[in-house]
Amino acid sequence: MRIKPKINTILLLFFLSGFCNLIYEIVWSRMLNLVFGVTVFSISTVLVSFMLGLALGGIIFGRVADRLQNAMPTFSFVHVGISVSTIILVFAFPGFMDFYHAVNTVLNPGFYSLRIALFFLCLLFLIVPTTLMGATFPLVGKIAVTSKETAGKEIGVLYAVNTLGSVIGCMGTVFFFLRFAGMKGTMIGAAGIDLIIGVVAFVNINASKPEDARL
């Protein structure tokens, strides 16, 4: 299987996309655990909120991708959006902590009421960047898949590359990035990579032409 240069670029971008996504998931879990505490309920709520955002992005942008002739500009926009929204969350996080503690102190909700409030607060915190993350797979599928006959092979390659990036991002975050850069530095670094993905995708805006996009 010979992969043409423009598809090499797309695969590299999708690898880095998966790399960043797992960095975000791990660091957001750590950040929100500082607010809600490290319990089964808080960790489960963070993961459910994260996955719900991914699912929502897949549904919305899956429909959008079907109507696009060239999905590369949207792919670029999505990654710039992830970068910007992540940076905003990093600097808004102290205010989010204060808001949660104020609500918890004033309302003093019961056990189940607090869990429901916890879910919606997590969803509010994560919904924009995770929805944009969920958009990446249908968009890159639109870019790289060239025919029904080869769709299985092409989607398999895309999924494998993205998953490999996720694995490396997870390992790097746990063993290196958090240790040397801390949560804030790690998030800003990942946001910087997403911004680079967006810029490179925009520069290679014609990389999704069918004649060039064959795995």
Coordinates of N, CA and C in Angstrom, one line a residue:
M1 N 0.9 -1.2 0.0 CA 0.0 0.0 0.0 C 0.9 1.2 0.0
R2 N 0.8 2.0 -1.1 CA 1.6 3.2 -1.2 C 0.7 4.4 -0.8
I3 N 1.1 5.2 0.2 CA 0.3 6.3 0.6 C 0.9 7.6 0.0
K4 N 0.2 8.3 -0.7 CA 0.7 9.5 -1.4 C 1.0 10.6 -0.4
P5 N 1.8 11.6 -0.8 CA 2.3 12.6 0.2 C 1.1 13.4 0.9
K6 N 0.1 13.8 0.2 CA -0.9 14.5 0.8 C -1.7 13.7 1.8
I7 N -1.9 12.4 1.5 CA -2.5 11.5 2.5 C -1.6 11.3 3.7
N8 N -0.3 11.3 3.5 CA 0.6 11.2 4.6 C 0.4 12.4 5.5
T9 N 0.2 13.6 5.0 CA -0.1 14.7 5.8 C -1.4 14.6 6.6
I10 N -2.4 14.1 5.9 CA -3.7 13.9 6.6 C -3.6 12.9 7.7
L11 N -2.9 11.8 7.5 CA -2.7 10.8 8.5 C -1.9 11.3 9.7
L12 N -0.9 12.1 9.4 CA -0.1 12.7 10.5 C -1.0 13.7 11.3
L13 N -1.8 14.5 10.7 CA -2.7 15.4 11.4 C -3.7 14.6 12.3
F14 N -4.2 13.5 11.7 CA -5.1 12.7 12.5 C -4.5 12.0 13.7
F15 N -3.2 11.6 13.5 CA -2.4 11.0 14.5 C -2.3 12.0 15.7
L16 N -1.9 13.2 15.3 CA -1.7 14.3 16.3 C -3.0 14.7 17.0
S17 N -4.1 14.6 16.2 CA -5.5 14.8 16.8 C -5.8 13.9 17.9
G18 N -5.6 12.6 17.7 CA -5.8 11.6 18.7 C -4.8 11.8 19.9
F19 N -3.6 12.1 19.6 CA -2.6 12.4 20.6 C -3.1 13.5 21.6
C20 N -3.6 14.6 21.0 CA -4.1 15.7 21.8 C -5.4 15.3 22.6
N21 N -6.3 14.6 22.0 CA -7.5 14.3 22.6 C -7.4 13.5 23.9
L22 N -6.4 12.6 23.9 CA -6.2 11.8 25.2 C -5.5 12.7 26.2
I23 N -4.7 13.6 25.8 CA -4.1 14.6 26.7 C -5.2 15.4 27.4
Y24 N -6.1 15.9 26.6 CA -7.2 16.6 27.2 C -8.0 15.8 28.2
E25 N -8.4 14.6 27.8 CA -9.2 13.8 28.6 C -8.6 13.5 30.0
I26 N -7.3 13.2 30.0 CA -6.6 12.9 31.3 C -6.5 14.2 32.1
V27 N -6.1 15.3 31.5 CA -5.9 16.5 32.3 C -7.2 17.1 32.8
W28 N -8.2 17.1 31.9 CA -9.5 17.5 32.4 C -10.0 16.7 33.6
S29 N -9.8 15.4 33.5 CA -10.2 14.6 34.7 C -9.5 15.0 35.9
R30 N -8.2 15.2 35.8 CA -7.4 15.7 37.0 C -7.9 17.0 37.5
M31 N -8.1 18.0 36.5 CA -8.6 19.3 36.9 C -9.9 19.3 37.6
L32 N -10.9 18.5 37.1 CA -12.2 18.5 37.6 C -12.2 17.7 38.9
N33 N -11.3 16.8 39.1 CA -11.2 16.0 40.4 C -10.8 17.0 41.5
L34 N -10.1 18.0 41.2 CA -9.7 19.0 42.2 C -10.9 19.8 42.7
V35 N -11.9 19.9 41.8 CA -13.1 20.6 42.2 C -14.1 19.7 42.9
F36 N -14.4 18.5 42.3 CA -15.4 17.6 42.8 C -14.9 16.5 43.7
G37 N -13.6 16.4 43.8 CA -13.1 15.3 44.6 C -12.9 14.0 43.8
V38 N -12.0 13.1 44.3 CA -11.7 11.9 43.5 C -12.6 10.8 44.1
T39 N -13.7 10.7 43.4 CA -14.7 9.6 43.8 C -15.2 8.9 42.5
V40 N -15.8 7.8 42.7 CA -16.3 7.0 41.5 C -17.3 7.9 40.8
F41 N -18.2 8.7 41.5 CA -19.2 9.5 40.9 C -18.6 10.6 40.1
S42 N -17.6 11.3 40.7 CA -17.0 12.4 39.9 C -16.2 11.9 38.7
I43 N -15.5 10.8 38.8 CA -14.7 10.3 37.7 C -15.7 9.9 36.6
S44 N -16.7 9.1 37.0 CA -17.7 8.6 36.0 C -18.4 9.8 35.3
T45 N -18.7 10.8 36.1 CA -19.4 12.0 35.5 C -18.5 12.7 34.5
V46 N -17.2 12.9 34.8 CA -16.3 13.5 33.8 C -16.2 12.7 32.5
L47 N -16.1 11.3 32.7 CA -16.0 10.5 31.5 C -17.3 10.5 30.7
V48 N -18.5 10.5 31.3 CA -19.7 10.5 30.6 C -19.9 11.8 29.9
S49 N -19.5 12.9 30.5 CA -19.6 14.2 29.9 C -18.7 14.3 28.7
F50 N -17.5 13.8 28.8 CA -16.6 13.8 27.7 C -17.1 13.0 26.5
M51 N -17.6 11.7 26.8 CA -18.0 10.9 25.7 C -19.3 11.4 25.1
L52 N -20.2 12.0 25.9 CA -21.4 12.6 25.3 C -21.1 13.7 24.3
G53 N -20.1 14.5 24.7 CA -19.6 15.6 23.8 C -19.1 15.0 22.5
L54 N -18.3 13.9 22.6 CA -17.8 13.3 21.4 C -18.9 12.7 20.5
A55 N -19.9 12.1 21.1 CA -21.0 11.6 20.4 C -21.8 12.7 19.7
L56 N -22.0 13.8 20.4 CA -22.8 14.9 19.8 C -22.0 15.5 18.6
G57 N -20.7 15.6 18.7 CA -19.9 16.1 17.6 C -20.0 15.2 16.4
G58 N -19.9 13.9 16.7 CA -20.0 12.9 15.6 C -21.3 13.0 14.9
I59 N -22.4 13.1 15.6 CA -23.8 13.2 15.0 C -23.9 14.5 14.2
I60 N -23.5 15.6 14.8 CA -23.7 16.9 14.1 C -22.9 17.0 12.9
F61 N -21.6 16.7 13.0 CA -20.6 16.9 11.9 C -20.6 15.8 10.9
G62 N -21.2 14.6 11.3 CA -21.4 13.6 10.4 C -22.3 14.0 9.3
R63 N -23.4 14.7 9.7 CA -24.4 15.2 8.7 C -23.8 16.3 7.9
V64 N -23.0 17.2 8.6 CA -22.3 18.3 7.9 C -21.4 17.7 6.8
A65 N -20.6 16.7 7.2 CA -19.6 16.2 6.3 C -20.2 15.6 5.0
D66 N -21.4 15.1 5.1 CA -22.0 14.5 3.9 C -22.4 15.6 2.9
R67 N -22.5 16.8 3.3 CA -22.9 17.9 2.4 C -21.7 18.7 1.9
L68 N -20.5 18.3 2.3 CA -19.3 19.1 1.9 C -18.6 18.5 0.7
Q69 N -18.2 19.3 -0.2 CA -17.4 18.9 -1.3 C -15.9 18.7 -0.9
N70 N -15.5 19.6 0.0 CA -14.1 19.6 0.5 C -14.2 19.8 2.0
A71 N -13.9 18.8 2.8 CA -14.1 18.9 4.2 C -12.8 19.4 4.9
M72 N -11.7 19.7 4.2 CA -10.5 20.1 4.8 C -10.6 21.5 5.5
P73 N -11.3 22.5 4.9 CA -11.5 23.8 5.6 C -12.2 23.6 7.0
T74 N -13.3 22.8 7.0 CA -14.0 22.5 8.2 C -13.1 21.8 9.2
F75 N -12.3 20.8 8.8 CA -11.4 20.1 9.6 C -10.4 21.1 10.3
S76 N -9.9 22.1 9.5 CA -9.0 23.1 10.0 C -9.7 23.9 11.0
F77 N -11.0 24.4 10.7 CA -11.7 25.2 11.6 C -12.0 24.5 13.0
V78 N -12.3 23.2 12.9 CA -12.6 22.4 14.1 C -11.4 22.4 15.0
H79 N -10.2 22.2 14.5 CA -9.0 22.1 15.3 C -8.6 23.5 15.9
V80 N -8.8 24.5 15.1 CA -8.5 25.8 15.7 C -9.5 26.1 16.8
G81 N -10.8 25.7 16.6 CA -11.8 25.8 17.7 C -11.5 25.1 18.9
I82 N -11.0 23.8 18.8 CA -10.5 23.0 19.9 C -9.4 23.8 20.7
S83 N -8.5 24.3 19.9 CA -7.3 25.0 20.6 C -7.8 26.2 21.3
V84 N -8.6 27.1 20.7 CA -9.1 28.3 21.3 C -10.0 28.0 22.6
S85 N -10.9 27.1 22.4 CA -11.8 26.7 23.6 C -11.0 26.1 24.7
T86 N -10.0 25.4 24.4 CA -9.2 24.8 25.5 C -8.4 25.8 26.2
I87 N -7.8 26.8 25.5 CA -7.1 27.9 26.2 C -8.1 28.7 27.1
I88 N -9.3 28.9 26.6 CA -10.3 29.6 27.4 C -10.6 28.9 28.7
L89 N -10.7 27.5 28.6 CA -11.0 26.7 29.7 C -9.9 26.8 30.7
V90 N -8.7 26.7 30.3 CA -7.5 26.8 31.2 C -7.6 28.0 32.1
F91 N -7.8 29.2 31.5 CA -7.8 30.4 32.2 C -9.1 30.7 32.9
A92 N -10.2 30.0 32.5 CA -11.5 30.1 33.2 C -11.7 29.2 34.3
F93 N -10.7 28.2 34.5 CA -10.9 27.1 35.4 C -11.0 27.6 36.9
P94 N -10.2 28.6 37.3 CA -10.3 29.1 38.7 C -11.7 29.6 39.0
G95 N -12.3 30.4 38.0 CA -13.6 30.9 38.2 C -14.7 29.8 38.3
F96 N -14.4 28.7 37.5 CA -15.3 27.5 37.5 C -15.3 26.9 38.9
M97 N -14.1 26.8 39.5 CA -14.0 26.2 40.8 C -14.7 27.1 41.9
D98 N -14.6 28.4 41.8 CA -15.3 29.3 42.7 C -16.8 29.2 42.5
F99 N -17.2 29.1 41.3 CA -18.7 29.0 41.0 C -19.2 27.7 41.6
Y100 N -18.6 26.6 41.5 CA -19.0 25.3 42.0 C -19.1 25.3 43.5
H101 N -18.1 25.8 44.1 CA -18.0 25.9 45.6 C -19.1 26.8 46.2
A102 N -19.4 27.9 45.4 CA -20.4 28.9 45.9 C -21.8 28.2 45.8
V103 N -22.0 27.5 44.7 CA -23.3 26.8 44.5 C -23.5 25.8 45.6
N104 N -22.4 25.0 45.8 CA -22.5 23.9 46.8 C -22.7 24.5 48.2
T105 N -22.1 25.6 48.5 CA -22.3 26.2 49.8 C -23.7 26.8 50.0
V106 N -24.1 27.6 49.0 CA -25.4 28.3 49.2 C -26.6 27.3 49.1
L107 N -26.6 26.4 48.2 CA -27.7 25.6 48.0 C -27.7 24.3 48.9
N108 N -26.4 23.9 49.2 CA -26.2 22.7 50.0 C -27.2 21.5 49.5
P109 N -27.0 21.1 48.3 CA -27.9 20.1 47.7 C -27.7 18.7 48.4
G110 N -28.7 17.9 48.3 CA -28.5 16.5 48.8 C -27.6 15.7 47.9
F111 N -27.5 14.4 48.3 CA -26.5 13.5 47.6 C -26.9 13.4 46.2
Y112 N -28.1 13.0 45.8 CA -28.4 12.8 44.4 C -28.5 14.2 43.6
S113 N -29.0 15.2 44.3 CA -29.1 16.5 43.7 C -27.7 17.0 43.3
L114 N -26.8 16.7 44.2 CA -25.4 17.2 43.9 C -24.8 16.4 42.7
R115 N -25.1 15.1 42.6 CA -24.6 14.4 41.5 C -25.2 14.8 40.1
I116 N -26.5 15.2 40.2 CA -27.1 15.7 38.9 C -26.5 17.1 38.6
A117 N -26.3 17.9 39.6 CA -25.6 19.2 39.3 C -24.2 19.0 38.8
L118 N -23.5 18.1 39.4 CA -22.2 17.7 39.0 C -22.1 17.4 37.5
F119 N -23.1 16.6 37.1 CA -23.1 16.2 35.7 C -23.2 17.4 34.8
F120 N -24.2 18.2 35.1 CA -24.5 19.4 34.2 C -23.3 20.4 34.2
L121 N -22.7 20.5 35.3 CA -21.5 21.4 35.4 C -20.3 20.9 34.6
C122 N -20.1 19.6 34.6 CA -19.1 19.0 33.8 C -19.4 19.1 32.3
L123 N -20.7 18.9 32.0 CA -21.1 19.0 30.6 C -20.9 20.4 30.1
L124 N -21.3 21.4 31.0 CA -21.1 22.8 30.6 C -19.6 23.1 30.4
F125 N -18.7 22.5 31.2 CA -17.3 22.8 31.1 C -16.7 22.2 29.8
L126 N -17.2 21.0 29.4 CA -16.5 20.3 28.4 C -17.2 20.3 27.0
I127 N -18.5 20.8 27.0 CA -19.3 20.5 25.8 C -18.7 21.1 24.5
V128 N -18.1 22.3 24.5 CA -17.7 22.9 23.3 C -16.5 22.1 22.7
P129 N -15.4 22.0 23.5 CA -14.2 21.3 22.9 C -14.5 19.8 22.6
T130 N -15.3 19.1 23.4 CA -15.5 17.7 23.1 C -16.4 17.5 21.9
T131 N -17.3 18.4 21.7 CA -18.2 18.4 20.5 C -17.3 18.6 19.2
L132 N -16.4 19.5 19.3 CA -15.5 19.7 18.2 C -14.5 18.5 18.0
M133 N -14.1 17.9 19.1 CA -13.3 16.7 18.9 C -14.1 15.5 18.2
G134 N -15.4 15.4 18.6 CA -16.2 14.4 18.0 C -16.4 14.6 16.5
A135 N -16.1 15.8 16.0 CA -16.3 16.2 14.6 C -15.1 15.7 13.8
T136 N -14.0 15.4 14.4 CA -12.8 15.1 13.6 C -12.9 13.8 12.7
F137 N -13.5 12.8 13.3 CA -13.5 11.5 12.6 C -14.4 11.5 11.3
P138 N -15.7 12.0 11.4 CA -16.4 12.1 10.2 C -15.8 13.0 9.1
L139 N -15.2 14.1 9.6 CA -14.6 15.0 8.6 C -13.4 14.4 7.9
V140 N -12.5 13.7 8.7 CA -11.3 13.1 8.1 C -11.7 11.9 7.2
G141 N -12.8 11.3 7.6 CA -13.4 10.2 6.8 C -13.8 10.7 5.4
K142 N -14.5 11.9 5.4 CA -14.9 12.5 4.2 C -13.7 12.9 3.3
I143 N -12.6 13.3 4.0 CA -11.4 13.7 3.2 C -10.7 12.5 2.6
A144 N -10.6 11.4 3.4 CA -9.7 10.3 2.9 C -10.4 9.2 2.2
V145 N -11.7 8.9 2.5 CA -12.3 7.8 1.9 C -12.8 8.2 0.5
T146 N -12.4 7.3 -0.5 CA -12.5 7.7 -1.9 C -13.6 6.9 -2.6
S147 N -14.0 5.7 -2.0 CA -15.0 4.9 -2.7 C -15.6 3.9 -1.7
K148 N -16.7 3.4 -2.0 CA -17.4 2.4 -1.2 C -16.5 1.1 -1.1
E149 N -15.9 0.8 -2.2 CA -15.1 -0.4 -2.3 C -13.9 -0.4 -1.4
T150 N -13.3 0.7 -1.2 CA -12.1 0.8 -0.4 C -12.3 1.5 1.0
A151 N -13.6 1.7 1.3 CA -13.9 2.5 2.5 C -13.5 1.7 3.8
G152 N -13.7 0.4 3.8 CA -13.3 -0.4 5.0 C -11.8 -0.3 5.3
K153 N -11.0 -0.4 4.2 CA -9.5 -0.4 4.4 C -9.1 1.0 4.8
E154 N -9.7 2.1 4.2 CA -9.3 3.4 4.5 C -9.7 3.9 5.9
I155 N -10.9 3.5 6.3 CA -11.4 3.9 7.6 C -10.5 3.1 8.7
G156 N -10.2 1.9 8.3 CA -9.3 1.1 9.3 C -8.0 1.7 9.5
V157 N -7.4 2.2 8.4 CA -6.1 2.9 8.5 C -6.2 4.2 9.4
L158 N -7.3 5.0 9.1 CA -7.5 6.2 9.8 C -7.7 5.9 11.3
Y159 N -8.5 4.9 11.6 CA -8.8 4.6 13.0 C -7.6 4.1 13.7
A160 N -6.7 3.3 13.0 CA -5.5 2.8 13.7 C -4.5 3.9 14.0
V161 N -4.4 4.8 13.0 CA -3.5 5.9 13.2 C -3.9 6.8 14.4
N162 N -5.2 7.1 14.4 CA -5.8 8.0 15.5 C -5.6 7.3 16.8
T163 N -5.9 6.0 16.9 CA -5.8 5.3 18.1 C -4.3 5.2 18.6
L164 N -3.4 5.0 17.7 CA -2.0 5.0 18.0 C -1.6 6.4 18.7
G165 N -2.1 7.4 18.1 CA -1.8 8.8 18.6 C -2.4 8.9 20.0
S166 N -3.6 8.4 20.2 CA -4.2 8.4 21.6 C -3.4 7.7 22.6
V167 N -2.9 6.5 22.2 CA -2.1 5.7 23.1 C -0.9 6.4 23.6
I168 N -0.2 7.0 22.6 CA 1.1 7.7 22.9 C 0.8 9.0 23.7
G169 N -0.3 9.7 23.4 CA -0.7 10.8 24.1 C -1.0 10.5 25.6
C170 N -1.7 9.4 25.8 CA -2.0 8.9 27.1 C -0.8 8.6 27.9
M171 N 0.1 7.8 27.3 CA 1.4 7.4 28.0 C 2.2 8.7 28.3
G172 N 2.3 9.5 27.3 CA 3.2 10.7 27.5 C 2.6 11.6 28.6
T173 N 1.3 11.8 28.7 CA 0.7 12.6 29.7 C 1.0 12.1 31.1
V174 N 0.7 10.8 31.2 CA 0.8 10.1 32.6 C 2.3 10.1 33.0
F175 N 3.2 9.8 32.1 CA 4.6 9.6 32.6 C 5.5 10.8 32.4
F176 N 5.2 11.7 31.6 CA 6.1 12.8 31.3 C 5.5 14.2 31.4
F177 N 4.4 14.5 30.6 CA 4.0 15.8 30.4 C 3.5 16.5 31.8
L178 N 2.7 15.7 32.5 CA 2.2 16.3 33.8 C 3.3 16.5 34.8
R179 N 4.3 15.6 34.7 CA 5.4 15.7 35.7 C 6.3 16.9 35.4
F180 N 6.5 17.2 34.1 CA 7.5 18.3 33.8 C 6.8 19.6 33.5
A181 N 5.5 19.6 33.0 CA 4.8 20.8 32.6 C 3.7 21.2 33.4
G182 N 3.2 20.2 34.3 CA 2.0 20.5 35.1 C 0.7 20.5 34.2
M183 N -0.4 20.6 34.9 CA -1.7 20.5 34.1 C -1.8 21.7 33.2
K184 N -1.5 22.9 33.6 CA -1.7 24.1 32.8 C -0.8 24.1 31.6
G185 N 0.5 23.7 31.8 CA 1.5 23.7 30.7 C 1.1 22.6 29.7
T186 N 0.7 21.5 30.2 CA 0.3 20.3 29.3 C -0.9 20.7 28.5
M187 N -1.9 21.4 29.0 CA -3.0 21.8 28.3 C -2.7 22.8 27.2
I188 N -1.9 23.8 27.6 CA -1.5 24.8 26.6 C -0.6 24.2 25.5
G189 N 0.2 23.2 25.8 CA 1.0 22.6 24.8 C 0.1 21.8 23.8
A190 N -0.8 21.1 24.3 CA -1.8 20.3 23.5 C -2.6 21.3 22.6
A191 N -3.0 22.4 23.2 CA -3.8 23.4 22.4 C -2.9 24.0 21.3
G192 N -1.6 24.2 21.6 CA -0.7 24.6 20.6 C -0.6 23.7 19.4
I193 N -0.5 22.4 19.7 CA -0.5 21.3 18.7 C -1.8 21.4 17.8
D194 N -2.9 21.5 18.5 CA -4.2 21.6 17.8 C -4.2 22.8 16.8
L195 N -3.7 23.9 17.3 CA -3.6 25.1 16.5 C -2.7 24.8 15.2
I196 N -1.6 24.1 15.4 CA -0.7 23.8 14.3 C -1.5 22.9 13.3
I197 N -2.2 21.9 13.9 CA -3.0 21.0 13.0 C -3.9 21.8 12.1
G198 N -4.6 22.8 12.8 CA -5.6 23.6 12.0 C -4.9 24.4 10.9
V199 N -3.7 25.0 11.2 CA -3.0 25.8 10.3 C -2.5 24.9 9.1
V200 N -1.9 23.8 9.4 CA -1.4 22.9 8.4 C -2.5 22.4 7.5
A201 N -3.7 22.1 8.1 CA -4.8 21.6 7.3 C -5.3 22.7 6.4
F202 N -5.3 23.9 6.8 CA -5.7 25.1 6.0 C -4.7 25.3 4.8
V203 N -3.4 25.1 5.1 CA -2.4 25.3 4.1 C -2.6 24.2 3.0
N204 N -2.9 22.9 3.5 CA -3.1 21.8 2.6 C -4.6 21.6 2.2
I205 N -5.2 22.7 1.9 CA -6.7 22.7 1.8 C -7.2 21.9 0.6
N206 N -6.3 21.6 -0.4 CA -6.7 20.8 -1.5 C -6.3 19.3 -1.3
A207 N -5.8 18.9 -0.1 CA -5.4 17.6 0.1 C -6.5 16.5 0.0
S208 N -7.7 17.0 0.0 CA -8.8 16.0 0.1 C -9.4 15.8 -1.3
K209 N -8.8 16.3 -2.4 CA -9.3 16.0 -3.7 C -9.2 14.5 -4.0
P210 N -10.3 13.9 -4.6 CA -10.3 12.5 -4.7 C -9.1 11.9 -5.4
E211 N -8.6 12.5 -6.4 CA -7.5 12.0 -7.2 C -6.2 11.9 -6.3
D212 N -6.1 12.7 -5.2 CA -4.9 12.6 -4.4 C -5.2 11.9 -3.1
A213 N -6.4 11.5 -2.8 CA -6.8 11.0 -1.5 C -7.1 9.5 -1.6
R214 N -6.1 8.7 -1.9 CA -6.3 7.3 -2.0 C -5.3 6.6 -1.1
L215 N -5.7 5.8 -0.1 CA -4.9 5.1 0.8 C -4.3 3.8 0.2

